[in-house]
Amino acid sequence: MNYWPLLGIAIVVVGFALRFNPLLVVVGAAVATGLLAGLDFVAVVEALGAAFNGNRYISVTWIILPVIGLLERYGLQQRARGLIENVRGATMGKLLVTYLGFRQITAALGMKDIGGHPQAVRPLVAPMAEAAAVKTHGDLPDDDRDKVKAMAAATDNVGLFFGEDIFFAIASILLIQGVLESYGYELTPLELAVWAIPTAICAFLIHGGRILAFDRRLAKHPSRSEEDRA
Amino acid sequence: MITYEWLYILAGAFFVGWSLLSLRDRRWGNAGFWGLLAASFLLGSHVSDFVNGLLVLGMVGIAGIGGLKRSKPATTTEIEKQNFSELLGNKLFIPALIVPLTAVIGTLLYNYTPFGETALFEPRRETLLLFAIGVLFALAAAIAWLRPPALAPMEEGRRLLDSIGWAAILPQMLAALGAVFALAGVGDIIGSLAGNIIPDGSVLVAVVVFALGMAVFTMIMGNAFAAFPVMAAAIGVPLLIEDYGGNVATIGAVGMLSGFCGTLLTPMAANFNIVPAALLELKDQNGVIRQQVGTAIPLWVCNVIIIYVGGFLLWT
């Protein structure tokens, strides 16, 4: 067997590590893999064009942007903040668990752009989590503050990843459908999306449990900040 | 009958709009990039594979030389947004909810009532088509309710699109990479390598290798989208579905979610793991990944159990 096409995978790894533009890396890897598999350049460009063309439905979902952008113009994000701020009195643990649930449910309804790191985590979720942690546990050493902020970012990721696939007009569900269809297995997006529900529940229990355990761990070391200052 | 071709024309029209607005804004790179994508949507079905390939190379070229920049179309100020949000209240969520509700309710009606017998939609394409119809409904409702300036919906859309930038077509591009990998036989090579370590007839070991391959490949590629076609070709389809008769939907959906566990663990998934560490000014660039390890690994184990139990034990 010709193992040379595996070099394409190495190109992806090295390209990303060197921080080249990801589109450039992906196309470079595709061309190299095709050539190493014995195709000529024209055939590789044709294969790439056919595959890109065949997967256009994945990018159709961007037509939702004018709706979201228009609502943002009239304060959608501020409204979302207002909703979350109603739980301001809660502890860091409860706050992040609530955000996890909020993120999973809104993503499952297709509103995956309501959260996100630049628009929600940095201005809102992380500062609120930090403030709540300081309020319940007293002043925290910088390392612990960083961990609280990192946990807020992690919560956004987990909520998004394991909520969005329940919404069936999402790119990943459409991709699964497209790949399986190319092997002759015809499925509707809904049939696939229901199988995201068990994992979503596991994700909520595991990550939610870890957030609460993290909050308790911070509580157990109230003196650490004193040592830090000493 | 409404087919995907209608969707491509609709999306193509949107990208034409964004390209023209970029042109007016003298952002040539953006205008070229979205213009080429519009051409791919509008003409893709009518030109040769080679021409489609050239369109791809053109877009990659523009993105590769950094020709795609963020734009700042005129919008409301922070204070105006705050005032609007207080004035309009939670009703602001309604137009956003029209889209998923149209897609969900429409799909259910289409599949479980006589509505489906109208054969209005291309078979098995109804969900995405209804999504697009929902977008048009929501857009009409929001415009009728909020009465924005005429170009505001497209300009606000462009603001979001340009903030996403080249990443907007990365999922489609990774899917294309996966397809080229499949054509070049990468899945078969991995499959033959994996075949050497999977004992004959052991469903559980095959499930573990499939889910592990999804996670590891996702870590390497930074995205589960590129990993999925490869692992489907290597193990998912030939072994799990064809040889062992597993449930296709479970293997596909939860296989992808096993890949998402890998996304939580890799600096290659820069948008999710490295960018937030920078945004939050963490001392440790990998701080976010560190907080995710404890969730990703047990969740991956859950996925293996869900595929094994849901896809095989309960299925057969």
Coordinates of C-alpha atoms in Angstrom, one line a residue, chain A:
Chain A
M1 CA 0.0 0.0 0.0
N2 CA 1.1 3.6 -0.8
Y3 CA 1.5 5.3 2.5
W4 CA 2.8 8.6 1.0
P5 CA -0.6 10.4 1.1
L6 CA -0.3 10.4 4.9
L7 CA 2.2 13.2 4.4
G8 CA -0.8 15.5 3.8
I9 CA -1.7 15.0 7.5
A10 CA 1.8 16.1 8.5
I11 CA 1.4 19.2 6.3
V12 CA -1.8 20.1 8.2
V13 CA 0.0 19.7 11.5
V14 CA 3.1 21.7 10.5
G15 CA 1.1 24.4 8.7
F16 CA -1.2 25.0 11.7
A17 CA 1.8 24.9 14.1
L18 CA 3.6 27.6 12.0
R19 CA 0.4 29.7 12.0
F20 CA -0.1 29.9 8.3
N21 CA -3.5 30.9 7.1
P22 CA -5.7 27.8 7.7
L23 CA -7.3 28.0 4.3
L24 CA -3.9 28.0 2.7
V25 CA -2.8 25.0 4.9
V26 CA -5.9 23.0 4.1
V27 CA -5.6 23.5 0.3
G28 CA -1.9 22.9 0.5
A29 CA -2.5 19.6 2.3
A30 CA -5.3 18.7 -0.2
V31 CA -3.0 19.3 -3.2
A32 CA 0.0 17.5 -1.7
T33 CA -2.2 14.5 -0.7
G34 CA -3.7 14.3 -4.2
L35 CA -0.3 14.5 -5.9
L36 CA 1.2 11.9 -3.6
A37 CA -1.7 9.6 -4.3
G38 CA -0.7 9.7 -8.0
L39 CA -3.2 12.2 -9.3
D40 CA -2.0 15.0 -11.6
F41 CA -2.4 18.7 -10.6
V42 CA -5.5 19.3 -12.8
A43 CA -7.2 16.2 -11.4
V44 CA -6.5 17.5 -7.9
V45 CA -7.9 20.9 -8.6
E46 CA -11.0 19.2 -10.1
A47 CA -11.4 17.0 -7.0
L48 CA -11.1 20.0 -4.8
G49 CA -13.6 22.0 -6.9
A50 CA -16.1 19.2 -7.0
A51 CA -15.9 18.6 -3.2
F52 CA -16.1 22.3 -2.4
N53 CA -19.1 22.6 -4.8
G54 CA -20.8 19.5 -3.3
N55 CA -20.5 20.9 0.2
R56 CA -22.0 24.4 -0.5
Y57 CA -25.0 23.6 1.7
I58 CA -22.7 23.9 4.8
S59 CA -22.1 27.7 4.1
V60 CA -25.8 28.4 3.3
T61 CA -26.4 28.9 7.0
W62 CA -24.7 32.3 6.9
I63 CA -27.8 33.8 5.4
I64 CA -29.0 34.1 9.1
L65 CA -26.4 36.8 9.7
P66 CA -28.6 39.8 8.6
V67 CA -31.3 38.7 11.1
I68 CA -28.8 38.4 14.0
G69 CA -27.0 41.6 13.0
L70 CA -30.2 43.6 12.8
L71 CA -31.4 42.4 16.2
E72 CA -27.9 43.2 17.6
R73 CA -28.3 46.7 16.2
Y74 CA -31.4 47.0 18.5
G75 CA -29.8 45.5 21.6
L76 CA -30.1 41.7 21.4
Q77 CA -26.8 41.2 23.2
Q78 CA -27.6 43.7 25.9
R79 CA -30.9 41.9 26.4
A80 CA -29.1 38.6 26.7
R81 CA -26.8 40.1 29.3
G82 CA -29.8 41.4 31.2
L83 CA -31.2 37.9 31.4
I84 CA -28.0 36.5 32.7
E85 CA -27.4 39.3 35.1
N86 CA -30.6 38.3 37.0
V87 CA -28.5 35.5 38.5
R88 CA -25.8 38.0 39.7
G89 CA -26.4 37.1 43.3
A90 CA -25.4 33.5 42.7
T91 CA -22.0 31.9 43.4
M92 CA -19.4 31.4 40.7
G93 CA -20.5 27.7 40.6
K94 CA -24.2 28.4 40.1
L95 CA -23.4 31.3 37.7
L96 CA -21.3 29.1 35.4
V97 CA -23.7 26.1 35.6
T98 CA -26.5 28.5 34.6
Y99 CA -24.5 29.9 31.7
L100 CA -23.7 26.3 30.6
G101 CA -27.4 25.4 30.5
F102 CA -28.2 28.7 28.8
R103 CA -25.5 28.2 26.2
Q104 CA -26.5 24.6 25.5
I105 CA -30.2 25.4 25.1
T106 CA -29.7 28.5 22.9
A107 CA -27.2 26.6 20.8
A108 CA -29.7 23.7 20.5
L109 CA -32.2 26.3 19.2
G110 CA -29.8 27.5 16.6
M111 CA -28.7 30.7 18.3
K112 CA -25.1 29.7 18.6
D113 CA -23.9 33.3 18.2
I114 CA -25.5 34.5 21.4
G115 CA -22.5 33.5 23.4
G116 CA -18.9 33.4 22.2
H117 CA -15.6 34.6 23.6
P118 CA -15.3 38.1 22.3
Q119 CA -18.9 39.1 22.7
A120 CA -20.0 37.3 25.9
V121 CA -17.1 35.6 27.8
R122 CA -14.6 38.5 28.0
P123 CA -17.0 41.4 28.7
L124 CA -19.6 39.5 30.8
V125 CA -19.2 35.8 31.9
A126 CA -15.6 35.8 33.0
P127 CA -15.7 39.1 35.0
M128 CA -19.0 38.0 36.7
A129 CA -17.5 34.6 37.5
E130 CA -14.4 36.2 39.0
A131 CA -16.5 38.7 41.0
A132 CA -18.7 36.0 42.3
A133 CA -15.7 33.8 43.3
V134 CA -14.1 36.7 45.1
K135 CA -17.3 37.5 46.9
T136 CA -17.7 34.0 48.3
H137 CA -14.1 33.0 48.8
G138 CA -12.3 36.3 49.5
D139 CA -9.4 37.7 47.6
L140 CA -7.8 35.1 45.3
P141 CA -4.2 34.6 44.1
D142 CA -3.6 35.4 40.4
D143 CA -3.3 31.7 39.5
D144 CA -6.8 31.0 40.9
R145 CA -8.2 34.1 39.1
D146 CA -6.8 32.8 35.8
K147 CA -8.3 29.4 36.5
V148 CA -11.8 31.0 37.1
K149 CA -11.5 32.9 33.9
A150 CA -10.3 29.9 32.0
M151 CA -13.2 27.9 33.4
A152 CA -15.6 30.5 32.1
A153 CA -14.1 30.2 28.6
A154 CA -14.2 26.4 28.8
T155 CA -17.8 26.5 29.9
D156 CA -18.7 28.5 26.7
N157 CA -16.9 25.9 24.5
V158 CA -18.5 22.9 26.2
G159 CA -22.0 24.5 26.1
L160 CA -21.6 25.4 22.4
F161 CA -20.1 22.1 21.2
F162 CA -22.6 19.9 23.1
G163 CA -25.6 22.0 22.4
E164 CA -25.3 22.9 18.8
D165 CA -25.6 19.5 17.3
I166 CA -29.2 19.2 18.7
F167 CA -30.0 21.9 16.2
F168 CA -30.3 20.1 12.9
A169 CA -29.6 23.0 10.5
I170 CA -26.0 23.2 11.8
A171 CA -23.0 22.6 9.6
S172 CA -21.7 19.5 11.4
I173 CA -25.1 17.7 11.2
L174 CA -25.3 18.6 7.5
L175 CA -21.7 17.3 7.0
I176 CA -22.5 14.0 8.6
Q177 CA -25.6 13.7 6.4
G178 CA -23.6 14.5 3.3
V179 CA -20.7 12.0 4.1
L180 CA -23.1 9.1 4.9
E181 CA -25.2 9.9 1.8
S182 CA -22.1 9.5 -0.3
Y183 CA -22.0 5.9 0.9
G184 CA -25.7 5.4 0.1
Y185 CA -27.1 5.9 3.6
E186 CA -30.0 8.4 3.4
L187 CA -30.7 10.1 6.7
T188 CA -32.6 13.3 7.6
P189 CA -30.8 15.9 9.8
L190 CA -33.5 15.3 12.5
E191 CA -32.6 11.6 12.8
L192 CA -29.0 12.6 13.4
A193 CA -29.7 15.5 15.7
V194 CA -31.7 13.5 18.3
W195 CA -28.5 11.4 18.9
A196 CA -26.8 14.6 20.1
I197 CA -29.1 14.7 23.1
P198 CA -27.6 11.9 25.3
T199 CA -24.1 13.4 24.9
A200 CA -25.5 16.9 25.7
I201 CA -27.0 15.6 29.0
C202 CA -23.7 13.9 29.9
A203 CA -21.8 17.1 29.0
F204 CA -24.0 19.1 31.3
L205 CA -23.6 16.7 34.2
I206 CA -19.9 16.2 33.8
H207 CA -18.9 19.8 33.2
G208 CA -21.5 21.2 35.6
G209 CA -20.2 18.8 38.3
R210 CA -16.7 19.9 37.7
I211 CA -17.6 23.6 38.0
L212 CA -19.3 23.0 41.3
A213 CA -16.3 20.9 42.5
F214 CA -13.9 23.7 41.4
D215 CA -16.0 26.2 43.4
R216 CA -15.8 23.9 46.5
R217 CA -12.0 23.5 46.0
L218 CA -11.5 27.2 46.0
A219 CA -13.5 27.4 49.2
K220 CA -11.2 24.9 50.9
H221 CA -8.2 27.1 50.6
P222 CA -9.3 30.4 51.9
S223 CA -5.9 31.0 53.4
R224 CA -3.9 30.7 50.2
S225 CA -4.4 34.3 49.4
E226 CA -2.9 35.2 52.7
E227 CA 0.2 33.0 52.0
D228 CA 0.5 34.6 48.6
R229 CA 0.6 38.1 50.1
A230 CA 3.1 37.1 52.8

